[in-house]
Amino acid sequence: MPDSHTPLRIGVIGAGRLGTFHARKIKRLPNVALAGIADPVEARRLALAAECDCPAWEDYRPLLAVCDAVVVATPASTHAGIVEECLVKGRHVFVEKPLALSVTEGEPLVHLARQSGLVLQVGHIERFNPAFQAAVPHMHDPWLVETVRQGPFSFRSTDIGCVLDLMIHDLDLIRAMIAAPLSEVHATGIALLGPHEDTAQAELRFANGATALLKTSRIDKQPARWMRVWTRDAIIDIDFAARKTTVCHLGRKLLEGKLDITRLSGTELEELRQAFEPQYFDHRELTVSNQDPLEEELRDFAEAVRTGRPPLVTGESGLEAVALAEAVIQSLELHRMGEPLRPRAVREWRRAA
């Protein structure tokens, strides 16, 4: 592994939209070198290589010989095979979400990385969104999470549906907030453009009593990426696109259950109206940094490789998100078959002690 004075050589596998973003950001990182690009589409790889002034290959295997670590930004259906080969060759791996298409595909990758002492990081970029990071210190014991993630069809990620493509962002964030096991999942959705769902809604219930309500669509004209988190003492609103976070702290009388508007007279209600905020609902907009989420997650990857510490989003975290997505997809399939929607036995990946 390079010392602190030797540039860390990172290669990029996949020269599509995400691979292009990664290559550009890697070029900006201090003490990091872009080792090269690999992509089977000649025009695409040559154009990116020319822009970034680095070598390019049709096949990713020659790239592994000249790098210490790789970013895998290829179609989701190829992740498992490429990541496995990179790990076998002793290369640290940053793979775009999802880690794999299923727990069965992803679990061996996590075990292989752990046994080999290699960093395996999954690109759940919203963990690095400054709006989410600003909210984290206020997320004490969430009991209800609502999310909406939607937008027009991108004509990318056609090998998977909107659950593994979009909803998995929010599933990862929910798993980061709620550590309790998943106990029930109810989901419904529609596939319009092919065999995979294009819109989906899911309700997840956890063993500690927490609930998550998720809505995802990749065929919606109006883009939206937001989350509302209800804790025992606050309501947190996160706009991922605008990078804006607001916290509403609940007043003491509300928390102690000492306010009952049904017992108030008309005069008392009018008095309450005048003092309602901020005495009972104190809204405050948090300070949000202007950091670049993609650059920060690549910086985190490089530092994890250099120091040996775990990245913020480990392979284990990525696999837990896949487990939740798999449970949602299974519920979708059950609903499609016309069977009664009922609680399902949910398979969750468990971290080894």
Coordinates of C-alpha atoms in Angstrom, one line a residue, residues 11 27 44 80 122 143 184 216 220 255 268 271 274 319 328 339:
G11 CA -8.9 3.0 -11.5
K27 CA -8.4 13.8 -10.4
R44 CA -16.9 6.4 -24.3
A80 CA -21.1 -9.0 -8.1
V122 CA -20.7 1.1 -1.3
W143 CA -40.2 6.2 15.4
E184 CA -43.0 -6.7 8.5
T216 CA -40.4 5.9 -5.1
D220 CA -42.8 11.0 -12.3
L255 CA -44.0 16.0 25.3
E268 CA -58.3 29.9 25.5
E271 CA -54.8 32.7 23.4
Q274 CA -51.1 33.6 19.6
L319 CA -25.6 -5.6 2.1
V328 CA -39.6 -4.9 -0.5
E339 CA -52.3 -12.8 -3.0

